[in-house]
Amino acid sequence: MSSEPTHDVWTKEAARPDTADLFSAEMEKALSAGVGWSSESERQAYLDKVTADDYLPAIFCSTPEELANAPDGGAFEGLLFDNETAAGSARRCKERGNEKVRLGQGNLAGNVQYYREAVDAYAEAAGWCGRVVCTDDEGFEQAVHGKKEGCKDDGFREFTRTELEGYEAVLRSNAAVAHLALKNWGFAAREAGRAVELDGGLVKGWYRLGAARKELKKFELCLEAVEAGLKLEASNRPLRLLHREIVKAGERERKERQAKERGRVKRAGEVKAVYKWCKERGFKVGRMPLVTTVDSEDEDDDDEGDKENEEKRWNHVQPFFGKMPNPTSLTEFTWPTMFLYPTHNQSDFVEHLQSGEMLAMQLAEMFPAEEDAPPVGWDYNHEFRCDNMALYFEVHCVPGQVCHPFSVLRLDDMPGTMRFFENARALKGVDGEEARAKARKQERLNLRASRMMWQHAKGRHALAPLADVVQIHPACTLEQVLRDERMVVPNLVVQILAFPVGHVQHEAFLKERRVVGVVNPPQE
């Protein structure tokens, strides 16, 4: 019996720290030392999570599905299936994948999350298949003796090596189903291809391989897969339907390919005729770069999206319309012409400008001289009138000078002209993404070569000088302008700069540009 009075004992016990207080103090000490949550907000987020109605700690999970959804399920999964063999784990994951596919197929809302979970389950099952010890493998007896007591699987006796390959083939084929539902055509083809490699007699594997290749538009390979499946089961209805679709699609593709080739040959003939016609008359054509970057690894370039936008802006400034001059007779022709108005950042495109028509006549149609004539929408001060216009063209490709990469380069041979025309057309996307990528690659190689020549001659950071200009008398015809020895038509489009005489920007233009000549109409 204690010698101290009971009242004194109770008083001392009451003065002792409470267990909860001791725990809180230790927690605060751990947090201040950098242990646990890094901030109070992180701690509060954790508390909100564990107090949520649907939160189930991993330690209380009783099924694989509950464990998969638990935040800390990974740490407990090994404990839950500790006595399970690799074969049992593969079977469990495969069954989970099959269940997810069934849920996905029966889901009326079209929720694809089931298929994503199925893909993960099948991938895990394939991993376990790689760890299975088969009955005909070396070391099988040692593995059997090393099996733990109370193993829930029915033992290693389940698979021979051939049986395991057949099991994995079905597993891969099922994974292809999930990928097809997710429209992951490449992954579906890979999984189905692996399935038929493991088991060439798997009809469903051949069908799924053909379906994936059809979506990838690999019709010849698709036909091979379908025919391989029909050899195994000639009456298989899905394979027969797919075979019919592929034959029709292949025929369409063949016709489209032939039509594209006929179009290419026709365009080549037209470009060849125009180039020969220009050379006979002394008309000179040139080209500008169709891209603005050398390649995706250029340290001075932005990301790929910015390059695409920059090239779109560049091609808007220096357009290629796919139009060519059209000889209408031995003496007459039309040429696509762009009138540029730098004072207002506007332009007019005339697709067929007559060679024998005075430029003043074309200007009179666009900008009448009458005071009461309505001005164009962007000419607020009615400054553009055909009787008050100054016309110029820029001088490109000066002989003996190294040209800046973004200046006009002469097209001195027919093959180069034809390649430029086809690349410019392909970059518009009219021939498909593959042709577009090929044309972009070729154009970037051309730009790299021009850039290296410029840097070698002028230095890496040298700027391009402003081009000289030649003034055009409005009474001149288009043919007279084209016959001038200083005129080089960029991108097969004649470009004429037009200013209102006396405009402040016209005066600034004359201060910064050098006028090296005038094209006058012939004297009568």
Coordinates of N, CA, C and O in Angstrom, one line a residue, residues 55-183:
Y55 N -12.9 6.5 -49.3 CA -11.6 6.1 -49.1 C -11.6 4.8 -48.3 O -12.2 4.6 -47.3
L56 N -10.8 3.8 -48.8 CA -10.7 2.5 -48.2 C -9.2 2.2 -48.1 O -8.5 2.0 -49.1
P57 N -8.6 2.2 -46.9 CA -7.2 1.9 -46.7 C -6.9 0.5 -47.2 O -7.7 -0.4 -47.2
A58 N -5.7 0.4 -47.8 CA -5.3 -0.9 -48.4 C -5.3 -2.0 -47.4 O -5.6 -3.2 -47.8
I59 N -5.1 -1.8 -46.2 CA -5.0 -2.9 -45.2 C -6.4 -3.5 -45.0 O -6.5 -4.7 -44.6
F60 N -7.5 -2.8 -45.4 CA -8.8 -3.4 -45.2 C -9.4 -3.9 -46.5 O -10.6 -4.3 -46.6
C61 N -8.6 -3.9 -47.6 CA -9.1 -4.4 -48.9 C -9.2 -5.9 -48.9 O -8.3 -6.6 -48.3
S62 N -10.3 -6.4 -49.5 CA -10.5 -7.8 -49.5 C -10.5 -8.4 -50.9 O -10.5 -9.6 -51.1
T63 N -10.5 -7.6 -52.0 CA -10.5 -8.0 -53.4 C -9.4 -7.3 -54.1 O -8.9 -6.2 -53.8
P64 N -8.9 -7.9 -55.3 CA -7.9 -7.3 -56.1 C -8.4 -5.9 -56.6 O -7.6 -5.0 -56.8
E65 N -9.7 -5.8 -56.9 CA -10.2 -4.5 -57.5 C -10.1 -3.4 -56.4 O -9.7 -2.3 -56.7
E66 N -10.5 -3.7 -55.2 CA -10.4 -2.7 -54.1 C -8.9 -2.4 -53.9 O -8.6 -1.2 -53.6
L67 N -8.0 -3.4 -54.0 CA -6.6 -3.1 -53.7 C -6.0 -2.2 -54.8 O -5.2 -1.4 -54.6
A68 N -6.5 -2.4 -56.1 CA -6.0 -1.6 -57.2 C -6.4 -0.2 -57.1 O -5.7 0.7 -57.5
N69 N -7.6 0.1 -56.5 CA -8.0 1.5 -56.3 C -7.5 2.1 -55.1 O -7.7 3.3 -54.9
A70 N -7.0 1.4 -54.2 CA -6.5 2.0 -52.9 C -5.2 2.8 -53.2 O -4.4 2.3 -53.9
P71 N -5.0 3.9 -52.5 CA -3.8 4.7 -52.7 C -2.5 4.0 -52.4 O -1.5 4.2 -53.0
D72 N -2.6 3.1 -51.4 CA -1.4 2.4 -51.0 C -1.4 0.9 -51.3 O -0.8 0.1 -50.7
G73 N -2.2 0.7 -52.4 CA -2.4 -0.7 -52.7 C -1.2 -1.5 -53.1 O -1.0 -2.7 -52.9
G74 N -0.3 -0.8 -53.8 CA 0.9 -1.4 -54.3 C 1.8 -2.1 -53.2 O 2.4 -3.1 -53.4
A75 N 1.8 -1.4 -52.1 CA 2.6 -1.9 -51.0 C 2.1 -3.2 -50.4 O 2.8 -4.0 -49.8
F76 N 0.7 -3.4 -50.5 CA 0.1 -4.5 -49.9 C -0.2 -5.6 -50.9 O -0.6 -6.7 -50.4
E77 N -0.1 -5.4 -52.2 CA -0.4 -6.4 -53.1 C 0.5 -7.6 -53.0 O 0.1 -8.7 -53.1
G78 N 1.8 -7.3 -52.7 CA 2.7 -8.5 -52.6 C 2.3 -9.3 -51.4 O 2.5 -10.5 -51.4
L79 N 1.7 -8.7 -50.3 CA 1.3 -9.5 -49.1 C 0.1 -10.3 -49.4 O -0.1 -11.4 -49.0
L80 N -0.9 -9.7 -50.2 CA -2.1 -10.4 -50.5 C -1.9 -11.6 -51.4 O -2.6 -12.6 -51.2
F81 N -0.9 -11.5 -52.3 CA -0.7 -12.6 -53.2 C 0.7 -13.2 -53.0 O 1.4 -13.6 -53.9
D82 N 1.1 -13.2 -51.7 CA 2.5 -13.6 -51.4 C 2.8 -15.1 -51.8 O 3.9 -15.4 -52.2
N83 N 1.8 -15.9 -51.6 CA 2.0 -17.4 -51.9 C 1.6 -17.8 -53.3 O 1.4 -18.9 -53.6
E84 N 1.3 -16.8 -54.2 CA 0.9 -17.1 -55.5 C 2.1 -17.3 -56.5 O 3.0 -16.5 -56.4
T85 N 2.0 -18.3 -57.3 CA 3.0 -18.5 -58.3 C 2.9 -17.5 -59.5 O 1.9 -16.8 -59.6
A86 N 3.9 -17.5 -60.4 CA 3.9 -16.6 -61.5 C 2.7 -17.0 -62.4 O 2.1 -16.2 -63.0
A87 N 2.5 -18.3 -62.6 CA 1.4 -18.8 -63.4 C 0.0 -18.3 -62.9 O -0.8 -17.8 -63.6
G88 N -0.1 -18.4 -61.6 CA -1.3 -17.9 -60.9 C -1.5 -16.4 -61.1 O -2.6 -15.9 -61.3
S89 N -0.4 -15.6 -61.0 CA -0.5 -14.2 -61.1 C -0.9 -13.8 -62.6 O -1.7 -12.9 -62.8
A90 N -0.3 -14.6 -63.5 CA -0.6 -14.3 -64.9 C -2.1 -14.6 -65.2 O -2.8 -13.8 -65.9
R91 N -2.6 -15.7 -64.7 CA -4.0 -16.0 -64.9 C -4.9 -14.9 -64.2 O -5.9 -14.5 -64.8
R92 N -4.6 -14.5 -63.0 CA -5.4 -13.5 -62.3 C -5.4 -12.2 -63.1 O -6.5 -11.6 -63.2
C93 N -4.3 -11.8 -63.6 CA -4.2 -10.5 -64.4 C -5.0 -10.6 -65.7 O -5.7 -9.7 -66.1
K94 N -4.9 -11.8 -66.3 CA -5.6 -12.0 -67.5 C -7.1 -12.0 -67.3 O -7.9 -11.3 -68.1
E95 N -7.6 -12.6 -66.2 CA -9.0 -12.6 -65.9 C -9.5 -11.2 -65.6 O -10.6 -10.8 -66.0
R96 N -8.6 -10.4 -64.9 CA -9.0 -9.0 -64.7 C -9.1 -8.2 -66.0 O -10.0 -7.4 -66.1
G97 N -8.2 -8.5 -66.9 CA -8.3 -7.8 -68.2 C -9.5 -8.2 -69.0 O -10.2 -7.3 -69.6
N98 N -9.8 -9.5 -68.9 CA -11.0 -9.9 -69.6 C -12.3 -9.3 -69.1 O -13.2 -8.9 -69.8
E99 N -12.3 -9.1 -67.8 CA -13.5 -8.5 -67.1 C -13.6 -7.1 -67.5 O -14.7 -6.6 -67.7
K100 N -12.5 -6.4 -67.6 CA -12.5 -5.0 -68.0 C -13.0 -4.8 -69.4 O -13.7 -3.9 -69.7
V101 N -12.6 -5.7 -70.3 CA -13.0 -5.7 -71.7 C -14.5 -5.9 -71.7 O -15.3 -5.2 -72.5
R102 N -15.1 -6.8 -71.0 CA -16.5 -7.1 -70.9 C -17.3 -5.9 -70.4 O -18.3 -5.5 -71.0
L103 N -16.7 -5.2 -69.4 CA -17.4 -4.0 -68.9 C -17.3 -2.9 -70.0 O -18.3 -2.2 -70.1
G104 N -16.2 -2.8 -70.7 CA -16.1 -1.8 -71.7 C -17.1 -2.0 -72.8 O -17.7 -1.1 -73.4
Q105 N -17.3 -3.3 -73.3 CA -18.2 -3.6 -74.4 C -19.6 -3.4 -74.0 O -20.5 -3.1 -74.8
G106 N -19.9 -3.6 -72.7 CA -21.3 -3.4 -72.2 C -21.6 -2.0 -71.7 O -22.7 -1.8 -71.3
N107 N -20.6 -1.1 -71.8 CA -20.8 0.2 -71.2 C -21.5 1.1 -72.3 O -20.9 1.4 -73.3
L108 N -22.7 1.5 -72.0 CA -23.5 2.3 -73.0 C -23.0 3.7 -73.1 O -23.2 4.4 -74.1
A109 N -22.2 4.2 -72.1 CA -21.7 5.6 -72.1 C -20.5 5.7 -72.9 O -20.0 6.8 -73.2
G110 N -19.9 4.6 -73.4 CA -18.7 4.6 -74.2 C -17.5 5.0 -73.4 O -16.5 5.6 -73.9
N111 N -17.4 4.6 -72.1 CA -16.3 4.9 -71.3 C -15.1 4.0 -71.7 O -15.2 2.8 -71.5
V112 N -14.0 4.7 -72.1 CA -12.8 3.9 -72.6 C -11.9 3.6 -71.5 O -10.9 2.9 -71.7
Q113 N -12.2 4.0 -70.3 CA -11.3 3.8 -69.2 C -11.1 2.3 -68.9 O -10.1 1.8 -68.5
Y114 N -12.2 1.5 -69.1 CA -12.2 0.1 -68.9 C -11.1 -0.5 -69.8 O -10.4 -1.4 -69.4
Y115 N -11.1 -0.1 -71.1 CA -10.1 -0.6 -72.0 C -8.6 -0.3 -71.6 O -7.7 -1.1 -71.8
R116 N -8.5 0.9 -71.1 CA -7.1 1.3 -70.6 C -6.7 0.4 -69.4 O -5.5 0.0 -69.4
E117 N -7.6 0.1 -68.5 CA -7.3 -0.8 -67.4 C -7.1 -2.2 -67.9 O -6.2 -2.9 -67.4
A118 N -7.8 -2.6 -69.0 CA -7.6 -3.9 -69.5 C -6.2 -4.0 -70.1 O -5.5 -5.0 -70.0
V119 N -5.7 -3.0 -70.8 CA -4.4 -3.0 -71.4 C -3.3 -3.1 -70.3 O -2.4 -3.9 -70.4
D120 N -3.5 -2.4 -69.2 CA -2.5 -2.5 -68.1 C -2.5 -3.9 -67.5 O -1.5 -4.5 -67.2
A121 N -3.8 -4.5 -67.4 CA -3.8 -5.9 -66.8 C -3.2 -6.9 -67.7 O -2.4 -7.8 -67.3
Y122 N -3.4 -6.8 -69.0 CA -2.8 -7.7 -69.9 C -1.3 -7.6 -70.0 O -0.5 -8.5 -70.1
A123 N -0.8 -6.3 -69.9 CA 0.6 -6.1 -69.9 C 1.3 -6.7 -68.6 O 2.4 -7.3 -68.7
E124 N 0.6 -6.6 -67.5 CA 1.1 -7.2 -66.3 C 1.1 -8.8 -66.4 O 2.0 -9.4 -66.0
A125 N 0.0 -9.3 -67.0 CA -0.1 -10.7 -67.2 C 1.1 -11.2 -68.1 O 1.7 -12.3 -67.8
A126 N 1.4 -10.5 -69.1 CA 2.5 -10.9 -70.0 C 3.8 -10.9 -69.3 O 4.7 -11.7 -69.5
G127 N 4.0 -9.9 -68.4 CA 5.2 -9.9 -67.5 C 5.3 -11.1 -66.7 O 6.4 -11.7 -66.5
W128 N 4.2 -11.6 -66.1 CA 4.2 -12.8 -65.3 C 4.5 -14.0 -66.1 O 5.1 -15.0 -65.6
C129 N 4.0 -14.0 -67.3 CA 4.3 -15.2 -68.2 C 5.8 -15.4 -68.4 O 6.2 -16.5 -68.6
G130 N 6.5 -14.3 -68.5 CA 7.9 -14.4 -68.7 C 8.6 -15.0 -67.5 O 9.8 -15.4 -67.6
R131 N 7.9 -15.1 -66.3 CA 8.6 -15.7 -65.1 C 8.1 -17.1 -64.8 O 8.5 -17.6 -63.8
V132 N 7.2 -17.6 -65.6 CA 6.7 -19.0 -65.4 C 7.8 -20.0 -65.7 O 8.4 -19.9 -66.7
V133 N 7.9 -21.0 -64.8 CA 8.8 -22.1 -65.0 C 7.9 -23.3 -65.6 O 7.0 -23.7 -64.9
C134 N 8.2 -23.7 -66.8 CA 7.4 -24.7 -67.4 C 7.9 -26.1 -67.1 O 9.0 -26.3 -66.6
T135 N 7.0 -27.1 -67.3 CA 7.3 -28.4 -66.9 C 8.5 -29.0 -67.7 O 9.2 -29.9 -67.2
D136 N 8.7 -28.5 -68.9 CA 9.8 -29.1 -69.7 C 11.0 -28.1 -69.7 O 11.9 -28.3 -70.6
D137 N 11.1 -27.2 -68.8 CA 12.2 -26.3 -68.7 C 13.2 -26.9 -67.7 O 12.9 -27.7 -66.8
E138 N 14.5 -26.6 -67.9 CA 15.5 -27.0 -67.0 C 15.3 -26.2 -65.7 O 15.0 -25.0 -65.7
G139 N 15.5 -26.9 -64.6 CA 15.3 -26.3 -63.3 C 13.9 -26.4 -62.7 O 13.6 -25.8 -61.7
F140 N 13.0 -27.1 -63.5 CA 11.6 -27.2 -63.0 C 11.5 -27.9 -61.7 O 10.8 -27.5 -60.8
E141 N 12.3 -29.0 -61.5 CA 12.2 -29.8 -60.2 C 12.6 -28.9 -59.0 O 12.0 -28.9 -58.0
Q142 N 13.7 -28.1 -59.3 CA 14.2 -27.2 -58.2 C 13.1 -26.2 -57.9 O 12.9 -25.8 -56.7
A143 N 12.4 -25.7 -58.9 CA 11.4 -24.7 -58.6 C 10.3 -25.3 -57.9 O 9.7 -24.6 -57.0
V144 N 9.9 -26.5 -58.2 CA 8.8 -27.1 -57.5 C 9.1 -27.3 -56.0 O 8.3 -27.0 -55.1
H145 N 10.3 -27.8 -55.7 CA 10.7 -28.0 -54.3 C 10.8 -26.7 -53.5 O 10.6 -26.7 -52.3
G146 N 11.0 -25.6 -54.3 CA 11.1 -24.3 -53.6 C 9.8 -23.6 -53.4 O 9.8 -22.5 -52.9
K147 N 8.7 -24.2 -53.8 CA 7.4 -23.6 -53.7 C 7.0 -23.5 -52.3 O 7.2 -24.4 -51.5
K148 N 6.4 -22.4 -51.9 CA 6.0 -22.1 -50.5 C 4.8 -23.0 -50.1 O 4.0 -23.4 -50.9
E149 N 4.7 -23.2 -48.8 CA 3.6 -23.9 -48.3 C 2.3 -23.1 -48.4 O 2.3 -21.9 -48.3
G150 N 1.2 -23.7 -48.6 CA -0.1 -23.0 -48.7 C -0.3 -22.2 -50.0 O -1.1 -21.3 -50.0
C151 N 0.4 -22.5 -51.0 CA 0.3 -21.8 -52.3 C -1.1 -22.0 -52.8 O -1.6 -23.1 -52.9
K152 N -1.8 -20.8 -53.2 CA -3.1 -20.9 -53.7 C -3.3 -21.3 -55.1 O -4.3 -21.7 -55.6
D153 N -2.2 -21.3 -55.9 CA -2.2 -21.8 -57.2 C -2.1 -23.3 -57.3 O -1.8 -23.9 -56.3
D154 N -2.5 -23.9 -58.4 CA -2.6 -25.3 -58.5 C -1.2 -25.9 -59.0 O -1.1 -27.0 -59.5
G155 N -0.2 -25.1 -58.8 CA 1.2 -25.7 -59.0 C 1.8 -25.3 -60.3 O 1.2 -24.7 -61.2
F156 N 3.0 -25.7 -60.5 CA 3.8 -25.4 -61.7 C 3.4 -26.4 -62.8 O 3.9 -26.3 -63.9
R157 N 2.6 -27.4 -62.5 CA 2.3 -28.5 -63.5 C 1.4 -28.0 -64.7 O 1.2 -28.7 -65.6
E158 N 1.0 -26.7 -64.6 CA 0.0 -26.2 -65.5 C 0.5 -26.1 -66.9 O -0.2 -26.4 -67.9
F159 N 1.7 -25.6 -67.2 CA 2.2 -25.2 -68.5 C 3.4 -26.0 -68.9 O 4.4 -26.1 -68.2
T160 N 3.3 -26.5 -70.2 CA 4.6 -26.8 -70.9 C 5.0 -25.6 -71.6 O 4.2 -24.6 -71.7
R161 N 6.1 -25.6 -72.2 CA 6.6 -24.4 -73.0 C 5.6 -24.1 -74.1 O 5.2 -22.9 -74.3
T162 N 5.2 -25.1 -74.9 CA 4.2 -24.9 -76.0 C 2.9 -24.4 -75.5 O 2.3 -23.5 -76.0
E163 N 2.4 -24.9 -74.3 CA 1.2 -24.5 -73.8 C 1.3 -23.0 -73.3 O 0.3 -22.3 -73.4
L164 N 2.4 -22.7 -72.7 CA 2.5 -21.3 -72.2 C 2.5 -20.3 -73.4 O 1.9 -19.2 -73.3
E165 N 3.2 -20.7 -74.5 CA 3.2 -19.8 -75.7 C 1.7 -19.6 -76.2 O 1.3 -18.5 -76.6
G166 N 1.0 -20.7 -76.2 CA -0.4 -20.6 -76.7 C -1.2 -19.7 -75.7 O -2.1 -18.9 -76.1
Y167 N -1.0 -19.9 -74.4 CA -1.7 -19.0 -73.4 C -1.3 -17.6 -73.6 O -2.2 -16.7 -73.6
E168 N 0.0 -17.3 -73.8 CA 0.4 -15.9 -74.0 C -0.1 -15.3 -75.3 O -0.4 -14.1 -75.4
A169 N -0.3 -16.2 -76.3 CA -0.8 -15.8 -77.6 C -2.2 -15.3 -77.4 O -2.6 -14.2 -78.0
V170 N -3.1 -16.0 -76.7 CA -4.4 -15.6 -76.4 C -4.4 -14.3 -75.6 O -5.2 -13.3 -75.9
L171 N -3.5 -14.2 -74.7 CA -3.4 -13.0 -73.9 C -3.0 -11.7 -74.8 O -3.7 -10.7 -74.6
R172 N -2.1 -11.9 -75.7 CA -1.7 -10.8 -76.6 C -2.9 -10.5 -77.5 O -3.1 -9.3 -77.8
S173 N -3.6 -11.5 -78.0 CA -4.7 -11.2 -78.9 C -5.8 -10.5 -78.2 O -6.4 -9.5 -78.7
N174 N -6.1 -10.8 -76.9 CA -7.0 -10.0 -76.1 C -6.6 -8.6 -75.9 O -7.4 -7.7 -75.9
A175 N -5.3 -8.4 -75.7 CA -4.8 -7.0 -75.5 C -5.0 -6.2 -76.8 O -5.3 -5.0 -76.8
A176 N -4.9 -6.9 -78.0 CA -5.2 -6.2 -79.2 C -6.6 -5.7 -79.3 O -6.9 -4.7 -79.9
V177 N -7.5 -6.5 -78.7 CA -8.9 -6.1 -78.7 C -9.1 -4.7 -78.0 O -9.8 -3.8 -78.4
A178 N -8.4 -4.6 -76.8 CA -8.5 -3.4 -76.0 C -7.9 -2.2 -76.8 O -8.4 -1.1 -76.8
H179 N -6.7 -2.5 -77.4 CA -6.1 -1.4 -78.2 C -6.9 -1.0 -79.4 O -7.0 0.2 -79.7
L180 N -7.6 -1.9 -80.0 CA -8.5 -1.6 -81.1 C -9.6 -0.7 -80.6 O -10.0 0.3 -81.3
A181 N -10.2 -1.0 -79.5 CA -11.2 -0.2 -78.9 C -10.7 1.2 -78.6 O -11.5 2.2 -78.7
L182 N -9.5 1.3 -78.2 CA -8.9 2.7 -77.9 C -8.3 3.4 -79.2 O -7.8 4.5 -79.1
K183 N -8.5 2.7 -80.3 CA -8.0 3.2 -81.6 C -6.4 3.4 -81.6 O -5.9 4.2 -82.3

